[in-house]
PDB file of C-alpha atoms and ligand atoms in Angstrom:
ATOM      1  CA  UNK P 151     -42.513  29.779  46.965  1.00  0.00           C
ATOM      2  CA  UNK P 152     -42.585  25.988  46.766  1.00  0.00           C
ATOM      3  CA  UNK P 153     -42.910  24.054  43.424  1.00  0.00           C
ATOM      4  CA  UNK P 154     -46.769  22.602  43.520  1.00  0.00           C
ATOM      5  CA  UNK P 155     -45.830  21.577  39.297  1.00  0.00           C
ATOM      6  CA  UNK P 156     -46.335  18.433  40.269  1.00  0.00           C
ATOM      7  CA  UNK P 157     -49.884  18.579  40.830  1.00  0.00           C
ATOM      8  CA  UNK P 158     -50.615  20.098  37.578  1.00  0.00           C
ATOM      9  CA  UNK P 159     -48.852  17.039  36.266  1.00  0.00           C
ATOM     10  CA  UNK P 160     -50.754  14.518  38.015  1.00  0.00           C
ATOM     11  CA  UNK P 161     -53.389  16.016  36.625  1.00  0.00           C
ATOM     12  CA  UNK P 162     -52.601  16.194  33.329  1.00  0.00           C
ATOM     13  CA  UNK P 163     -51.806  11.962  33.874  1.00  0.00           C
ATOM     14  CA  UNK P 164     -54.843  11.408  35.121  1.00  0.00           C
ATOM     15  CA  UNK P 165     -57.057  13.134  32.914  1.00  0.00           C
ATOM     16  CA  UNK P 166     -55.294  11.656  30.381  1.00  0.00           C
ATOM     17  CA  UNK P 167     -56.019   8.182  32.122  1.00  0.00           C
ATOM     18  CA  UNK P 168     -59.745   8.692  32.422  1.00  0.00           C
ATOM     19  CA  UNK P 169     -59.532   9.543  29.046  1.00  0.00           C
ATOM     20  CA  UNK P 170     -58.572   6.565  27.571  1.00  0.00           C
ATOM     21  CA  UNK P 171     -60.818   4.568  29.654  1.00  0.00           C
ATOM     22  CA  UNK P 172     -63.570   7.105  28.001  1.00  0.00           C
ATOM     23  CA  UNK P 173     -62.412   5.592  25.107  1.00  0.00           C
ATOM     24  CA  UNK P 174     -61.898   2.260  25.692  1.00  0.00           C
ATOM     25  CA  UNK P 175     -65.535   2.315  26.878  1.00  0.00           C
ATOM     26  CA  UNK P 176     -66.766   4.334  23.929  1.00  0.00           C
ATOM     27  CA  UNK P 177     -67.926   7.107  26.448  1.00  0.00           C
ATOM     28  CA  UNK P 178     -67.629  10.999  26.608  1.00  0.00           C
ATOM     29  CA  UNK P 179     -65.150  12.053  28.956  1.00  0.00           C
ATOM     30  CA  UNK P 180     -67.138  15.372  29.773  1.00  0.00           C
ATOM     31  CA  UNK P 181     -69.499  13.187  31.567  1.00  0.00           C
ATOM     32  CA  UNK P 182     -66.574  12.250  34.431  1.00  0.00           C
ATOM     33  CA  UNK P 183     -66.068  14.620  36.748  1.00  0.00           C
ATOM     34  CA  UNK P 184     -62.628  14.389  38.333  1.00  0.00           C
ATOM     35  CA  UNK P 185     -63.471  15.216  42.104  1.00  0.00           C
ATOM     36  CA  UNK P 186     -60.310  16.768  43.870  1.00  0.00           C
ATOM     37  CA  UNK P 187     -60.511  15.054  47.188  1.00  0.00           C
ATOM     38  CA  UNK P 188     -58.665  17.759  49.033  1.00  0.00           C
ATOM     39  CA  UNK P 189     -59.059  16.676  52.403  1.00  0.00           C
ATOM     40  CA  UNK P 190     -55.891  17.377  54.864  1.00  0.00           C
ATOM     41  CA  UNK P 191     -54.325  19.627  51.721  1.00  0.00           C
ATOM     42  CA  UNK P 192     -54.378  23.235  52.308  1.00  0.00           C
ATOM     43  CA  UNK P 193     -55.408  26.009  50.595  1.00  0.00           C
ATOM     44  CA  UNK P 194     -52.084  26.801  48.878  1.00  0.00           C
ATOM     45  CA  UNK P 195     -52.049  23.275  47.171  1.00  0.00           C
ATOM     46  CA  UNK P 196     -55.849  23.262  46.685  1.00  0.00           C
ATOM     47  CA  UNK P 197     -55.595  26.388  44.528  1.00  0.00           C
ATOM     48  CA  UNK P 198     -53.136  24.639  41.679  1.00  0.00           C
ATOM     49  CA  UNK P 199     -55.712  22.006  41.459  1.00  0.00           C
ATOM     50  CA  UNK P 200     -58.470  25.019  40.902  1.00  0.00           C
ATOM     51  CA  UNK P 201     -55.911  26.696  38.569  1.00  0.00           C
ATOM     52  CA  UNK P 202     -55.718  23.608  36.602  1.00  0.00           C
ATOM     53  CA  UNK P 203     -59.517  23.609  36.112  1.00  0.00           C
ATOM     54  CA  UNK P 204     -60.418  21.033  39.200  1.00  0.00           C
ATOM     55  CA  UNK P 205     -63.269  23.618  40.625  1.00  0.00           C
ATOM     56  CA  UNK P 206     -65.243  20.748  42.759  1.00  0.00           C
ATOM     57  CA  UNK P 207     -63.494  19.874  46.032  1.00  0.00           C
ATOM     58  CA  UNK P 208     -64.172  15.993  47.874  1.00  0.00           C
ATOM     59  CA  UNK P 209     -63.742  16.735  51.456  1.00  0.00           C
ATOM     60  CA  UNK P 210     -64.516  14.242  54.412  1.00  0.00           C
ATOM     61  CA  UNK P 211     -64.842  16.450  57.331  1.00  0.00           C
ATOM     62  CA  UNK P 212     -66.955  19.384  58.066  1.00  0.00           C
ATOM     63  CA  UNK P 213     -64.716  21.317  60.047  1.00  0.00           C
ATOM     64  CA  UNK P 214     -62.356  21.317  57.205  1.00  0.00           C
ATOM     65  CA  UNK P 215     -65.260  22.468  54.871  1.00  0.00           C
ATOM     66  CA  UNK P 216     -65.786  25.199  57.404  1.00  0.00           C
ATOM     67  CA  UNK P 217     -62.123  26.367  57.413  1.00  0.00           C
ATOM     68  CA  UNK P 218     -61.353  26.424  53.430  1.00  0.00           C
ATOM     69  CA  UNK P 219     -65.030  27.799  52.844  1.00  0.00           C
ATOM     70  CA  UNK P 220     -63.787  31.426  52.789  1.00  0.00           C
ATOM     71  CA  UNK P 221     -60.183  30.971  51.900  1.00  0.00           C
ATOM     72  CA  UNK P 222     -60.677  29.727  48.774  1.00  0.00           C
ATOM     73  CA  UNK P 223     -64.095  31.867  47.434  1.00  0.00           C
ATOM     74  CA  UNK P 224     -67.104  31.166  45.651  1.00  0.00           C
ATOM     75  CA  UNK P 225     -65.730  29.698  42.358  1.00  0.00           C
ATOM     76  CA  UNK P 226     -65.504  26.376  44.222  1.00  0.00           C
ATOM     77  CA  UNK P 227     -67.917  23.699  44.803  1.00  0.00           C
ATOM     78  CA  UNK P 228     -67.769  21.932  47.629  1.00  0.00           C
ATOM     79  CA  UNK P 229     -68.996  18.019  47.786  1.00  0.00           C
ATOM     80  CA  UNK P 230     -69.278  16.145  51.154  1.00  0.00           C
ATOM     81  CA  UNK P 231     -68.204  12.492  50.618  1.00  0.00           C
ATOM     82  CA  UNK P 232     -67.286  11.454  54.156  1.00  0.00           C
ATOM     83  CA  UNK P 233     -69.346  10.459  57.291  1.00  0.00           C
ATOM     84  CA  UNK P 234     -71.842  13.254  58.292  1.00  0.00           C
ATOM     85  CA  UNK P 235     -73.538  13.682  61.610  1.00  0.00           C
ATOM     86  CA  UNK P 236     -76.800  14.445  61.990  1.00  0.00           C
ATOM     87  CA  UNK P 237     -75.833  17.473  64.347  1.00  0.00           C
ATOM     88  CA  UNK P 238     -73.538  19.225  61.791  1.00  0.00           C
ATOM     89  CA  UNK P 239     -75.772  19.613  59.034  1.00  0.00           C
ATOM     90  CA  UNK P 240     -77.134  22.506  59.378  1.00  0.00           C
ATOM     91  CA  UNK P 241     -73.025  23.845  59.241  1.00  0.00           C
ATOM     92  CA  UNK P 242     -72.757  23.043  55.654  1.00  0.00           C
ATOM     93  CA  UNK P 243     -76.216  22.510  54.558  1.00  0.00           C
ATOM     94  CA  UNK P 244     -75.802  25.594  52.971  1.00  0.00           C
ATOM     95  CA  UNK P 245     -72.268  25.265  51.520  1.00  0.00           C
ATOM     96  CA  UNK P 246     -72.179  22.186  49.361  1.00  0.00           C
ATOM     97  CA  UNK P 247     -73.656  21.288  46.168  1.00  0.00           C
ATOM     98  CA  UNK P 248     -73.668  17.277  46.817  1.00  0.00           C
ATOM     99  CA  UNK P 249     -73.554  15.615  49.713  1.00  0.00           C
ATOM    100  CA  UNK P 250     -72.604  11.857  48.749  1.00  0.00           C
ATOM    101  CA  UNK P 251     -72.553  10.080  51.699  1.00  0.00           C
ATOM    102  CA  UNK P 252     -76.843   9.408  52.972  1.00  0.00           C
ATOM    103  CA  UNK P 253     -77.243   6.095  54.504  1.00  0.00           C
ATOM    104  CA  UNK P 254     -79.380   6.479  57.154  1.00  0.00           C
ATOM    105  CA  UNK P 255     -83.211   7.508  57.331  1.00  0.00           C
ATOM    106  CA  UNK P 256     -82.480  10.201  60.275  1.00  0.00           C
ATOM    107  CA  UNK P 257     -79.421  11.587  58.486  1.00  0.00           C
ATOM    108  CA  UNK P 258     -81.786  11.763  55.426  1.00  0.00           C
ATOM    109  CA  UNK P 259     -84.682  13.399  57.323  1.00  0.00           C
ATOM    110  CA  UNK P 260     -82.126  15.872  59.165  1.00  0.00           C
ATOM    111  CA  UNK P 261     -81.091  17.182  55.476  1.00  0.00           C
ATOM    112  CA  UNK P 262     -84.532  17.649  54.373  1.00  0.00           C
ATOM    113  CA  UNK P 263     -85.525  19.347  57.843  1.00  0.00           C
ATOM    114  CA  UNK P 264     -82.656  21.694  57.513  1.00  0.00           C
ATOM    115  CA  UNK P 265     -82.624  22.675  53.702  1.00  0.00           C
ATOM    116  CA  UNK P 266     -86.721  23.212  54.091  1.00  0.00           C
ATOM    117  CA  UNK P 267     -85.197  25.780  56.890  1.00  0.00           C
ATOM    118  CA  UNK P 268     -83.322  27.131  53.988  1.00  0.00           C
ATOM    119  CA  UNK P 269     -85.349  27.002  51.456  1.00  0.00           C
ATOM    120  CA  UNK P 270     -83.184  24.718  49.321  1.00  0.00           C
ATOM    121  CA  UNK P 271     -83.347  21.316  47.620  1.00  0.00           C
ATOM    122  CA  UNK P 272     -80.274  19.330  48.439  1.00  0.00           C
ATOM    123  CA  UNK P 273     -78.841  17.148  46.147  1.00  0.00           C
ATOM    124  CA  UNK P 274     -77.754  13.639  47.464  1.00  0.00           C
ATOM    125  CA  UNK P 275     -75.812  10.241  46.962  1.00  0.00           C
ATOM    126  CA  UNK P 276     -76.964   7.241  48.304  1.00  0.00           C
ATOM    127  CA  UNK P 277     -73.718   5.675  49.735  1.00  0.00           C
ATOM    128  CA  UNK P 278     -73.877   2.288  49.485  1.00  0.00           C
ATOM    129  CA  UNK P 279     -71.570  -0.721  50.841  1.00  0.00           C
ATOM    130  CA  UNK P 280     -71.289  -2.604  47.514  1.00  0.00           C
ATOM    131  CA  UNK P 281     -68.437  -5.411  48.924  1.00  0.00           C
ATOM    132  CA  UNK P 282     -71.008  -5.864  52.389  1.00  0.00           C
ATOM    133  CA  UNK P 283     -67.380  -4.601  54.598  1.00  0.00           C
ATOM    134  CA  UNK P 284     -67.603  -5.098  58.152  1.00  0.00           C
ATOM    135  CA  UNK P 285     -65.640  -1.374  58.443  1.00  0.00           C
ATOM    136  CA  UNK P 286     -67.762   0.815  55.913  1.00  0.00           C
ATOM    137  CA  UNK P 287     -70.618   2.779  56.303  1.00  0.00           C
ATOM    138  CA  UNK P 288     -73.493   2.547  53.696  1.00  0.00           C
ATOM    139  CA  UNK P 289     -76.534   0.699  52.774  1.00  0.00           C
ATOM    140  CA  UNK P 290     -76.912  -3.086  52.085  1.00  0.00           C
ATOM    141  CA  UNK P 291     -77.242  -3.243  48.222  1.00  0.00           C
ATOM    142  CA  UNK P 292     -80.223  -5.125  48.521  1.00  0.00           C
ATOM    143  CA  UNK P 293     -81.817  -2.474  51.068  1.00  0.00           C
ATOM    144  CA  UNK P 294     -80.820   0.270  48.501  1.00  0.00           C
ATOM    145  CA  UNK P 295     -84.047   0.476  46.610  1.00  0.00           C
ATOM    146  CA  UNK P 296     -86.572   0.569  49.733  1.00  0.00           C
ATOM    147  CA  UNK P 297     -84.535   3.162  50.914  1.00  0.00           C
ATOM    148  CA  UNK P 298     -84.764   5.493  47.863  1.00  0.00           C
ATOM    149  CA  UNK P 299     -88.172   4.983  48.574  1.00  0.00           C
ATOM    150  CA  UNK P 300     -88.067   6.500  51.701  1.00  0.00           C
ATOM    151  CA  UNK P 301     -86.011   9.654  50.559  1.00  0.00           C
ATOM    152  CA  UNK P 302     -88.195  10.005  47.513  1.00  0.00           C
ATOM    153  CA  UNK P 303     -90.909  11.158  50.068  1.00  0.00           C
ATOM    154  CA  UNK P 304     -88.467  14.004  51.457  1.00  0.00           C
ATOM    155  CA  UNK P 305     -89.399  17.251  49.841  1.00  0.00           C
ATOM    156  CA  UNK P 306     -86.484  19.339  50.413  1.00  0.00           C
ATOM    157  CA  UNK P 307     -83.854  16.132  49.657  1.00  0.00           C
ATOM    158  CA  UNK P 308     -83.181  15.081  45.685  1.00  0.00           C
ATOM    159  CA  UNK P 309     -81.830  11.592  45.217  1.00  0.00           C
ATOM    160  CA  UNK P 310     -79.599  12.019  42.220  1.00  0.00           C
ATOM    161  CA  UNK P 311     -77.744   9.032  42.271  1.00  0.00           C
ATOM    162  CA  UNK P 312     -75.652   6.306  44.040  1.00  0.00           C
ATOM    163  CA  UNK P 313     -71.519   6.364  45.661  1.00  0.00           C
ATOM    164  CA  UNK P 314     -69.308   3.435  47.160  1.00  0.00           C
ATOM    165  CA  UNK P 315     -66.406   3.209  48.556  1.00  0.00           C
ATOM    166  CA  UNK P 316     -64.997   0.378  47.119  1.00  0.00           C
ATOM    167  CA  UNK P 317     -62.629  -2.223  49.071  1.00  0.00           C
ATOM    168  CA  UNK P 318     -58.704  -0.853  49.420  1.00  0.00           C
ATOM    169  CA  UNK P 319     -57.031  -3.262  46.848  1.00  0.00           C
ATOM    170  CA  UNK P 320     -53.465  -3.830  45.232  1.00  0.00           C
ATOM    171  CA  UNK P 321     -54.603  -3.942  41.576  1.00  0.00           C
ATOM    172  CA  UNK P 322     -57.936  -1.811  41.008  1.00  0.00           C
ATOM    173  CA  UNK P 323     -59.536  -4.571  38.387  1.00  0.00           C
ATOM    174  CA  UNK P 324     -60.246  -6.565  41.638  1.00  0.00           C
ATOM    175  CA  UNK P 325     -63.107  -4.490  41.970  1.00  0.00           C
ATOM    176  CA  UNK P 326     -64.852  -3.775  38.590  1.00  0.00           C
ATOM    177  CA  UNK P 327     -67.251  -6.304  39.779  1.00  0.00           C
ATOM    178  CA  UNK P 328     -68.965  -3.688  42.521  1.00  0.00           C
ATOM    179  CA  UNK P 329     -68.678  -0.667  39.784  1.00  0.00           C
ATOM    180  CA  UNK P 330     -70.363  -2.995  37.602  1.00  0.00           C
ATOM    181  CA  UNK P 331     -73.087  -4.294  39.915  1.00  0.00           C
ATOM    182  CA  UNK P 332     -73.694  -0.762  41.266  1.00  0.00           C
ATOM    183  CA  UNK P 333     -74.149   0.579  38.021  1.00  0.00           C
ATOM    184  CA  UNK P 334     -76.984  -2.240  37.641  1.00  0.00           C
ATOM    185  CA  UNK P 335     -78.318  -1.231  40.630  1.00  0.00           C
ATOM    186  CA  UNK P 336     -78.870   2.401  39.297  1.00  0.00           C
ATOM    187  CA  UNK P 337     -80.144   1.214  36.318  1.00  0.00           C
ATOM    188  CA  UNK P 338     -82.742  -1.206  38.260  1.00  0.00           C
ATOM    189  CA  UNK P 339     -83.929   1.053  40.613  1.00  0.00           C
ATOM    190  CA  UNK P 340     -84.442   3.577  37.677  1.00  0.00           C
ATOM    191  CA  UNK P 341     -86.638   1.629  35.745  1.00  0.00           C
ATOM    192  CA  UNK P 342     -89.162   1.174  38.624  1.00  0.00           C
ATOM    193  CA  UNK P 343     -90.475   4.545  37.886  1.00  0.00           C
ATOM    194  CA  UNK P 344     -90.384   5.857  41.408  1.00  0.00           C
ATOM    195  CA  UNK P 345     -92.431   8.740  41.905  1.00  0.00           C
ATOM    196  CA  UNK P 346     -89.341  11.943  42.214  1.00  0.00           C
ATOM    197  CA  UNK P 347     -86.353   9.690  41.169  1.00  0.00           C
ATOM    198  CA  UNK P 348     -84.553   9.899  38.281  1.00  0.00           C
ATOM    199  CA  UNK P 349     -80.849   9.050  39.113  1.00  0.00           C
ATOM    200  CA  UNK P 350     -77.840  10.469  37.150  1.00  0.00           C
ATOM    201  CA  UNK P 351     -74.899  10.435  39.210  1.00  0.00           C
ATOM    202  CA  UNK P 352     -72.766   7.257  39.930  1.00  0.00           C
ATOM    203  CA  UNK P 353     -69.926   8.490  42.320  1.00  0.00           C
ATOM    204  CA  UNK P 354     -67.213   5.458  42.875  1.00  0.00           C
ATOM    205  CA  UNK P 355     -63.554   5.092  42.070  1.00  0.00           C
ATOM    206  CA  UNK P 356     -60.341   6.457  43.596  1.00  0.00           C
ATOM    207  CA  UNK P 357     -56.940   6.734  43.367  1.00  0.00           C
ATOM    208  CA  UNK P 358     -56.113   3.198  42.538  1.00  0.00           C
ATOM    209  CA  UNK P 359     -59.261   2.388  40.820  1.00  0.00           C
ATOM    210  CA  UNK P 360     -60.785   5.179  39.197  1.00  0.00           C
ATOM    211  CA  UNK P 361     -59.960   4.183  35.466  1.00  0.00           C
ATOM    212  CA  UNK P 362     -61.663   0.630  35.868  1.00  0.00           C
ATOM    213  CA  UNK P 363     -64.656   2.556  37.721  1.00  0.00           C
ATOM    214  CA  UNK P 364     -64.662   4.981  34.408  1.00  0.00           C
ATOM    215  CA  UNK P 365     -64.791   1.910  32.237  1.00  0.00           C
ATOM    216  CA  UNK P 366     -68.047   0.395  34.220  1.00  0.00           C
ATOM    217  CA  UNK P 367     -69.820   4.018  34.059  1.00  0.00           C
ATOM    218  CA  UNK P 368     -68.396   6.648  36.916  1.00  0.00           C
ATOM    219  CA  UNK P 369     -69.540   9.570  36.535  1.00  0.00           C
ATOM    220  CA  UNK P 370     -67.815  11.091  39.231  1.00  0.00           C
ATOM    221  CA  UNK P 371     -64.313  10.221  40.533  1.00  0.00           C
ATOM    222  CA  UNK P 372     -63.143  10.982  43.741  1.00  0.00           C
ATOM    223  CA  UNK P 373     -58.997  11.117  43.766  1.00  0.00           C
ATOM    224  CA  UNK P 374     -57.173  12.665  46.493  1.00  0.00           C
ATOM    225  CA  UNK P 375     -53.553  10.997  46.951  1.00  0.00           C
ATOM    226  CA  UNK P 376     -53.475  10.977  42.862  1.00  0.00           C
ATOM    227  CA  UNK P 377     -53.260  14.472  42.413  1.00  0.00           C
ATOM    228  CA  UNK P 378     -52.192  16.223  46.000  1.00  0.00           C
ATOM    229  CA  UNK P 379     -49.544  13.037  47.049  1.00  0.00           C
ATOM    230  CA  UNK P 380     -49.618  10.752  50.064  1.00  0.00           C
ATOM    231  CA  UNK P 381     -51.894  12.490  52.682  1.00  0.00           C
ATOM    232  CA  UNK P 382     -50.065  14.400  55.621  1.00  0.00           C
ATOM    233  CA  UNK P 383     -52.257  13.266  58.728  1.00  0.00           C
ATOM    234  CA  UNK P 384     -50.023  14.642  61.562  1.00  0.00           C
ATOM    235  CA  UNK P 385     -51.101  18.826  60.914  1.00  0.00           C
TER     236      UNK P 385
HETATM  237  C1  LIG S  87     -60.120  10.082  50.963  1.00  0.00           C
HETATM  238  C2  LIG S  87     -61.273   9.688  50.126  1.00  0.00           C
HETATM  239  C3  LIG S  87     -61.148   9.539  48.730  1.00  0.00           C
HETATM  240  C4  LIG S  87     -59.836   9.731  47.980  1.00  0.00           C
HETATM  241  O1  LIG S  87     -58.962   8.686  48.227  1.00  0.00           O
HETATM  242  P1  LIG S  87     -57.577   8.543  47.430  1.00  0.00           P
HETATM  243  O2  LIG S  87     -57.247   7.112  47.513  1.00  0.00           O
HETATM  244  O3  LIG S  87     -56.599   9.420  48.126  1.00  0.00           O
HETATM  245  O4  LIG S  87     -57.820   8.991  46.039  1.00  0.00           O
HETATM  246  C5  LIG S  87     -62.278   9.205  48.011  1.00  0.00           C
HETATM  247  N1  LIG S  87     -63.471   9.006  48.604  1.00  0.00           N
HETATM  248  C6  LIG S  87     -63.638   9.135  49.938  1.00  0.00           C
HETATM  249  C7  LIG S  87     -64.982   8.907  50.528  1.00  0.00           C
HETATM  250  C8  LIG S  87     -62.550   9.476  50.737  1.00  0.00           C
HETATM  251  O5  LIG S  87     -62.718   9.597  52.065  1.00  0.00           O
END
């Protein structure tokens, strides 16, 4: 049996972390979920995070969605945060409480066709490409809100809220400005009453950033290398 303690110690650190940033920004930490991005860790590893309390699982990929889906039961909630096709919907449409990662109209309209199909309302993230990178997929920040407006017309889709995946930086105060703008954005696009949105959910920070993202209003983090280590690509 191999020693996983140090995941339950990263953990420990990092809640620790996100509380204090709770604190320094006079918030409640039970409104920051700590997202275990498990992707490329298997199921062994996964279940000390689960043990520890860490029941919602960040993966990228739907094939590995599809793999740990049975393996590790139905006291897990799976979240999508990576690319998603249009043709592999309907694989987890089904299996995932959040899909975070909607920034195109026929990715949208390919979730609403398929959880009509199952007679389901699934709950999205808009993502959205806060720093304008050449390399990242999302919506223009300025194109957020007339898109919204578009999904708020989907029946069987439920905008709860914007995600970004902020730029890869040494020191993760370099990009408080996009957690703080985003958060405006939520806020903006809120107060024009659109019919069917209501958002709730701001999903941004990560390993190196996720206490600064706490302190402009996160209220989900998505940290993989934190808790599981430096990501084994080569399996
Ligand atoms: C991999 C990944 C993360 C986690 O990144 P870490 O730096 O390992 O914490 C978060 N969000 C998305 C969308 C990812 O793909």
């Amino acid at each position: 049996m191999e020693d996983y303690g140090y995941i339950s110690e990263n953990i420990e650190n990092i809640r620790k972390n996100i509380d204090a940033a709770c604190k320094r920004s006079g918030r409640d930490p039970k409104d920051v979920l700590l997202l275990a991005v498990s992707k490329t860790v298997d199921v062994d590893r996964i279940k000390v995070a689960v043990d520890c309390g860490l029941n919602s699982l960040g993966e990228n990929r739907v094939q590995e969605i599809m793999e740990k889906y049975e393996p590790m039961g139905e006291n897990v909630k799976w979240h999508l945060i990576g690319h998603l096709q249009t043709n592999k919907v309907k694989y987890i449409i089904d299996k995932v409480e959040l899909i975070h990662s909607v920034e195109s109209i026929k990715l949208a309209e390919e979730i609403n066709k398929q959880a009509k199909k199952h007679n389901l309302v699934m709950d999205v993230l808009v993502e959205v490409n806060m720093a304008d990178e050449e390399s990242k997929f999302g919506v223009k920040p300025e194109e957020t809100e007339g898109f919204i407006r578009e999904l708020a017309l989907m029946d069987n889709i439920r905008v709860r809220g914007l995600m970004t995946v902020a730029p890869n930086v040494e020191n993760g105060e370099e990009n408080r400005v996009y957690f703080r703008n985003m958060k405006q954005l939520l806020v903006d696009i809120n107060a024009k009453n659109i019919n069917n949105i209501n958002m709730d959910i701001l999903s941004m920070g990560m390993t190196g950033d996720y206490e600064t993202a706490v302190e402009e209003g996160a209220t989900i983090v998505r940290v993989g290398t934190g808790i599981f280590g430096k990501r084994d690509y080569t399996k």
